[in-house]
JSON list of C-alpha atoms in Angstrom, two decimals:
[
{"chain": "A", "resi": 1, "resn": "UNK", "atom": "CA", "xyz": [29.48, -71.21, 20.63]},
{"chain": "A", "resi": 2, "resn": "UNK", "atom": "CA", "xyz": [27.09, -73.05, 22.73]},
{"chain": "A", "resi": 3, "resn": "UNK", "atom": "CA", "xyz": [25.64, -72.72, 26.06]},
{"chain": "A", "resi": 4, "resn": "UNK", "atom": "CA", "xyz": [24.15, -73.72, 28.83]},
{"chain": "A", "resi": 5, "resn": "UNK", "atom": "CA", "xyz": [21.18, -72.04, 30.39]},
{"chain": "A", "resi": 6, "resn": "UNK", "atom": "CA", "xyz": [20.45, -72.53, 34.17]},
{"chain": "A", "resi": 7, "resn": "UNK", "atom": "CA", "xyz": [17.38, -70.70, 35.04]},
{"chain": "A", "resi": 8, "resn": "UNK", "atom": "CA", "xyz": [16.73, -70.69, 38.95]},
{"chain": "A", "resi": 9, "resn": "UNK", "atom": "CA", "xyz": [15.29, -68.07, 42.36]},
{"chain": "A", "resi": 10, "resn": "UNK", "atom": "CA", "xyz": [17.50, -68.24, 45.73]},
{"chain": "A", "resi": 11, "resn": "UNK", "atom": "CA", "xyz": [15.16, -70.99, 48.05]},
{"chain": "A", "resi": 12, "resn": "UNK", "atom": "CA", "xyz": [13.49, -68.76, 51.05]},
{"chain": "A", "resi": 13, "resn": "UNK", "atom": "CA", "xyz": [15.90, -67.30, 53.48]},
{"chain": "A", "resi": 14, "resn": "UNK", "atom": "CA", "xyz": [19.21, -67.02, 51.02]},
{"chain": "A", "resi": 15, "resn": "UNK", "atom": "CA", "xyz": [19.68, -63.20, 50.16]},
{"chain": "A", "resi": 16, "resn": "UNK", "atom": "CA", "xyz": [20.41, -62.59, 46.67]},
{"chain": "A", "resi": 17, "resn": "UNK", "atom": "CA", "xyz": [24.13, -61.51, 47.18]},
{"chain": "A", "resi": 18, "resn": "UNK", "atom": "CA", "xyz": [25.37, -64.98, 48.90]},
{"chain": "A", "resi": 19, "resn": "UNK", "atom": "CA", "xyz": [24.00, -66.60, 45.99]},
{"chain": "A", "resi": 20, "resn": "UNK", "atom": "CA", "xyz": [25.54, -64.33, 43.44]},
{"chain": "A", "resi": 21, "resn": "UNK", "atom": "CA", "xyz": [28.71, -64.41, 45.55]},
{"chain": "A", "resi": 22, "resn": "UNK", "atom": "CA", "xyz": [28.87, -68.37, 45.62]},
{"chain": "A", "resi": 23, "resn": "UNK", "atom": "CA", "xyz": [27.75, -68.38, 41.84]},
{"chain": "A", "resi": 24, "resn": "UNK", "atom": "CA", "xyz": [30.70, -66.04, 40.42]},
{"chain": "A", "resi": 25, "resn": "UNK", "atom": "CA", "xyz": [33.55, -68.58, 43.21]},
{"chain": "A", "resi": 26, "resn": "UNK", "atom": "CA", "xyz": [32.23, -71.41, 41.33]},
{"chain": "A", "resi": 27, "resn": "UNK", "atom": "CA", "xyz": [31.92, -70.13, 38.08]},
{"chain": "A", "resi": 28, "resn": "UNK", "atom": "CA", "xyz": [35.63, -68.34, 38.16]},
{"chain": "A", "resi": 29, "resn": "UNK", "atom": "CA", "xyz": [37.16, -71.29, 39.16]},
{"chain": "A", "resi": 30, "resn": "UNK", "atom": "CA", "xyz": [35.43, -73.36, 36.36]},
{"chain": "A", "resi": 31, "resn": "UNK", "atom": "CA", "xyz": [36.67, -70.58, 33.77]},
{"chain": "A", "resi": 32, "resn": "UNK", "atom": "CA", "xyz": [40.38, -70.57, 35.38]},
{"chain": "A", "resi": 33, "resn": "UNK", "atom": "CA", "xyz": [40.93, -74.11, 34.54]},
{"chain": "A", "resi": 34, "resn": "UNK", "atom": "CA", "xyz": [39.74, -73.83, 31.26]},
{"chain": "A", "resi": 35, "resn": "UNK", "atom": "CA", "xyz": [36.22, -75.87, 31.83]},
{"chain": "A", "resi": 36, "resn": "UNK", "atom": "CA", "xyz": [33.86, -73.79, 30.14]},
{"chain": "A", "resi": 37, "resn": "UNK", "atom": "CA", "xyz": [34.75, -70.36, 27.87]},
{"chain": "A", "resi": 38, "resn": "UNK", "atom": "CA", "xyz": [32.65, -67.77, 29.28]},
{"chain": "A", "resi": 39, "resn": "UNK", "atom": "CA", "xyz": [29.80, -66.78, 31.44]},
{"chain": "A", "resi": 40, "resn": "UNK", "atom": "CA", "xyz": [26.98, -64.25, 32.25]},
{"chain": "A", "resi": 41, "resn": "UNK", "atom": "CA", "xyz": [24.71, -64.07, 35.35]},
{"chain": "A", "resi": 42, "resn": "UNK", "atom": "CA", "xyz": [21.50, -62.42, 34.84]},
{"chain": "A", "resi": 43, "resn": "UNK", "atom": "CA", "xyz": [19.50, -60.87, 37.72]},
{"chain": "A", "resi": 44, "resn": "UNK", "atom": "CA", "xyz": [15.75, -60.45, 36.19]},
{"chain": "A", "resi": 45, "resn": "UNK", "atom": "CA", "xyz": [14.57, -57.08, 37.04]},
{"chain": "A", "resi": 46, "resn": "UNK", "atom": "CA", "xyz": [11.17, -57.46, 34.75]},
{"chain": "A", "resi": 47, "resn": "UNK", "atom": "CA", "xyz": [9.67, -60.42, 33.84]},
{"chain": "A", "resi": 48, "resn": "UNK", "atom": "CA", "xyz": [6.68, -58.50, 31.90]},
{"chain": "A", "resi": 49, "resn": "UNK", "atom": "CA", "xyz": [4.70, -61.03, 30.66]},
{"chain": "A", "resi": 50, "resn": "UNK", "atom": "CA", "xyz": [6.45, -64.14, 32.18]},
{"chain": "A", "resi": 51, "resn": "UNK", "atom": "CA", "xyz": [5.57, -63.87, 35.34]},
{"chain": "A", "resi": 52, "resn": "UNK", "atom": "CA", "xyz": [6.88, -67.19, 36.37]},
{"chain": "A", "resi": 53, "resn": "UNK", "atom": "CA", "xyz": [10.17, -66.80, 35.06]},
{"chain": "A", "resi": 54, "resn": "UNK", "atom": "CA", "xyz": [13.01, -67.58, 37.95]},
{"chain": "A", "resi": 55, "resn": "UNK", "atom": "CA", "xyz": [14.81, -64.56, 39.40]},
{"chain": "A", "resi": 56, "resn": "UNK", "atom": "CA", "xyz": [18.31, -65.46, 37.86]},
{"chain": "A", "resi": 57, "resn": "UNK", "atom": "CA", "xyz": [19.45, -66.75, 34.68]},
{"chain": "A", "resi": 58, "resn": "UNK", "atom": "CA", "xyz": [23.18, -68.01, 33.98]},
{"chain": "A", "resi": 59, "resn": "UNK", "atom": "CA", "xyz": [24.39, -68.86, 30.69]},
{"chain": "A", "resi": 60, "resn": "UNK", "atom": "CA", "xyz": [27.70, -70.45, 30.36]},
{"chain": "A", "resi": 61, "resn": "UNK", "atom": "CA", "xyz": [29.60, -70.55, 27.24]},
{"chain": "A", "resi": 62, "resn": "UNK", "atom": "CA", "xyz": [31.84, -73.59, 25.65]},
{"chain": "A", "resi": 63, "resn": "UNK", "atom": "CA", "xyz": [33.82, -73.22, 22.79]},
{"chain": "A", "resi": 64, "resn": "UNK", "atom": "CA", "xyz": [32.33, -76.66, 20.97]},
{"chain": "A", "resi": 65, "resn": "UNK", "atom": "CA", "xyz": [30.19, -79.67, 22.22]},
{"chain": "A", "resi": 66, "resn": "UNK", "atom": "CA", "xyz": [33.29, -81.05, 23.15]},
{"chain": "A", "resi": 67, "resn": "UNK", "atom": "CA", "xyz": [34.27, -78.45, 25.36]},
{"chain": "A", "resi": 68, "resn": "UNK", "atom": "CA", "xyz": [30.75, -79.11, 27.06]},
{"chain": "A", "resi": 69, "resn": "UNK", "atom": "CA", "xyz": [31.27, -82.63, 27.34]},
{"chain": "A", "resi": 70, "resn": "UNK", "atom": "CA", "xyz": [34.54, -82.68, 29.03]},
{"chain": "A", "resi": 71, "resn": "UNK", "atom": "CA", "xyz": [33.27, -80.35, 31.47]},
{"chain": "A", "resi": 72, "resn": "UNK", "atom": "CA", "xyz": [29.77, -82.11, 32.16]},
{"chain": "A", "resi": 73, "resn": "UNK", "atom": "CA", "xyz": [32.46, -85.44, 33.15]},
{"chain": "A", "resi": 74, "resn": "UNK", "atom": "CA", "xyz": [34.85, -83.51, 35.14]},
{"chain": "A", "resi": 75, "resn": "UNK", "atom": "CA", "xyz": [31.65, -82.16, 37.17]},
{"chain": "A", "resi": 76, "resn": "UNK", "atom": "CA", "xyz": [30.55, -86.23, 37.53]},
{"chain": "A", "resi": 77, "resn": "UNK", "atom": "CA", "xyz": [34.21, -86.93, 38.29]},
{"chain": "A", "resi": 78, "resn": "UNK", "atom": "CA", "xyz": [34.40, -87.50, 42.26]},
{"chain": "A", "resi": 79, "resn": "UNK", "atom": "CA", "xyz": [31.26, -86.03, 42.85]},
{"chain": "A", "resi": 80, "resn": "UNK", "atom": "CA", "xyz": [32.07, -82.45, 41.71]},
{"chain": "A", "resi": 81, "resn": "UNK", "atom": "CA", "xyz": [28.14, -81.52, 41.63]},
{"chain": "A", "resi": 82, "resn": "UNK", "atom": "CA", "xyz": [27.63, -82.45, 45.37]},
{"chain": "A", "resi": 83, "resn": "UNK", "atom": "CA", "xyz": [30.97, -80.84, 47.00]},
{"chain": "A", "resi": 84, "resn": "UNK", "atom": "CA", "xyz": [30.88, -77.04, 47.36]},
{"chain": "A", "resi": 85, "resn": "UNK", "atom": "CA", "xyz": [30.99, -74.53, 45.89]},
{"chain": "A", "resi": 86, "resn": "UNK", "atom": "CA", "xyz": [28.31, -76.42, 43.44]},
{"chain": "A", "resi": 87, "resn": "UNK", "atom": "CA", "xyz": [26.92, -78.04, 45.89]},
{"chain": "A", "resi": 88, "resn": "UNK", "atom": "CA", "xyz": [25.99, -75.16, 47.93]},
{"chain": "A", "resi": 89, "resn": "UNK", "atom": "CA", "xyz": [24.72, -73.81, 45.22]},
{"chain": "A", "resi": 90, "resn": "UNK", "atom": "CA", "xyz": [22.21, -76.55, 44.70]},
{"chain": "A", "resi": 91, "resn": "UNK", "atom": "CA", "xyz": [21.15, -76.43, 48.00]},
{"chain": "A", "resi": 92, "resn": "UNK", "atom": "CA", "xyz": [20.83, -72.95, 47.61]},
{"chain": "A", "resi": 93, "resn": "UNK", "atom": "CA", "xyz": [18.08, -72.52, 44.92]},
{"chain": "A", "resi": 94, "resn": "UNK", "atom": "CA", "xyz": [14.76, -73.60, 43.79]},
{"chain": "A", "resi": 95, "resn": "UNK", "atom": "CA", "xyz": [12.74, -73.32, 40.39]},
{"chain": "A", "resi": 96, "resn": "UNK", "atom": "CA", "xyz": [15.84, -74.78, 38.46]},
{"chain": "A", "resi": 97, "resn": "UNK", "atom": "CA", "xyz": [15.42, -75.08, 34.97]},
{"chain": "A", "resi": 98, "resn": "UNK", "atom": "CA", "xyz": [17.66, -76.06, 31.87]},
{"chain": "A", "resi": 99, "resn": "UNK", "atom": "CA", "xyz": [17.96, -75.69, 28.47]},
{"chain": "A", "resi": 100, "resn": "UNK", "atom": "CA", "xyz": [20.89, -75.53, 25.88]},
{"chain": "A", "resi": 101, "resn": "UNK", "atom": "CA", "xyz": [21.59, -73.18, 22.70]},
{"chain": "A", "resi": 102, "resn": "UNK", "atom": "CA", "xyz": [24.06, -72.80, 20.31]},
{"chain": "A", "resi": 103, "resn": "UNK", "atom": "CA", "xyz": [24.97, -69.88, 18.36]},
{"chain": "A", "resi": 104, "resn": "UNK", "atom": "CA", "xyz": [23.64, -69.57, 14.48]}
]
């Protein structure tokens, strides 16, 4: 398996449930059409001692590289990333970070 980490907080003024709300549309509609495997979105309730750690996390899962790669294009395909729902959600949150994994 591998996936995609997005770690991010809602910008000032958008509550934490219109986020979450926007996130799942999105993320439901990527997973009905067979674009990525799986996902989980994590609301941190501690961040002990990582105190700048971003208020969500979202992992998405894709069956192979492959998998990931096809979806990565059909998100650049006529402008997926700036149209809504993904677009909203980029204009929705702030401290945006990125990393991949992949399952050992």
């Amino acid at each position: 398996m591998i996936s995609y980490h997005v770690h991010f907080s809602p910008k000032a003024g958008v509550s934490d449930t219109q986020l979450i709300e926007t996130c799942h549309v999105f993320l439901q509609q990527l997973k009905d059409c067979y674009k990525i495997h799986s996902y989980r979105l994590i609301q941190i309730t501690n961040s002990a001692s990582f105190q700048g750690l971003p208020r969500f996390q979202l992992i998405v899962d894709y069956t192979s590289q492959k998998q990931l790669d096809d979806s990565f294009e059909f998100m650049k395909n006529g402008d997926r990333i700036k149209i809504p729902p993904h677009g909203h959600i980029m204009e929705m949150v702030s401290d945006f970070k990125v990393s991949f994994s992949q399952d050992v």
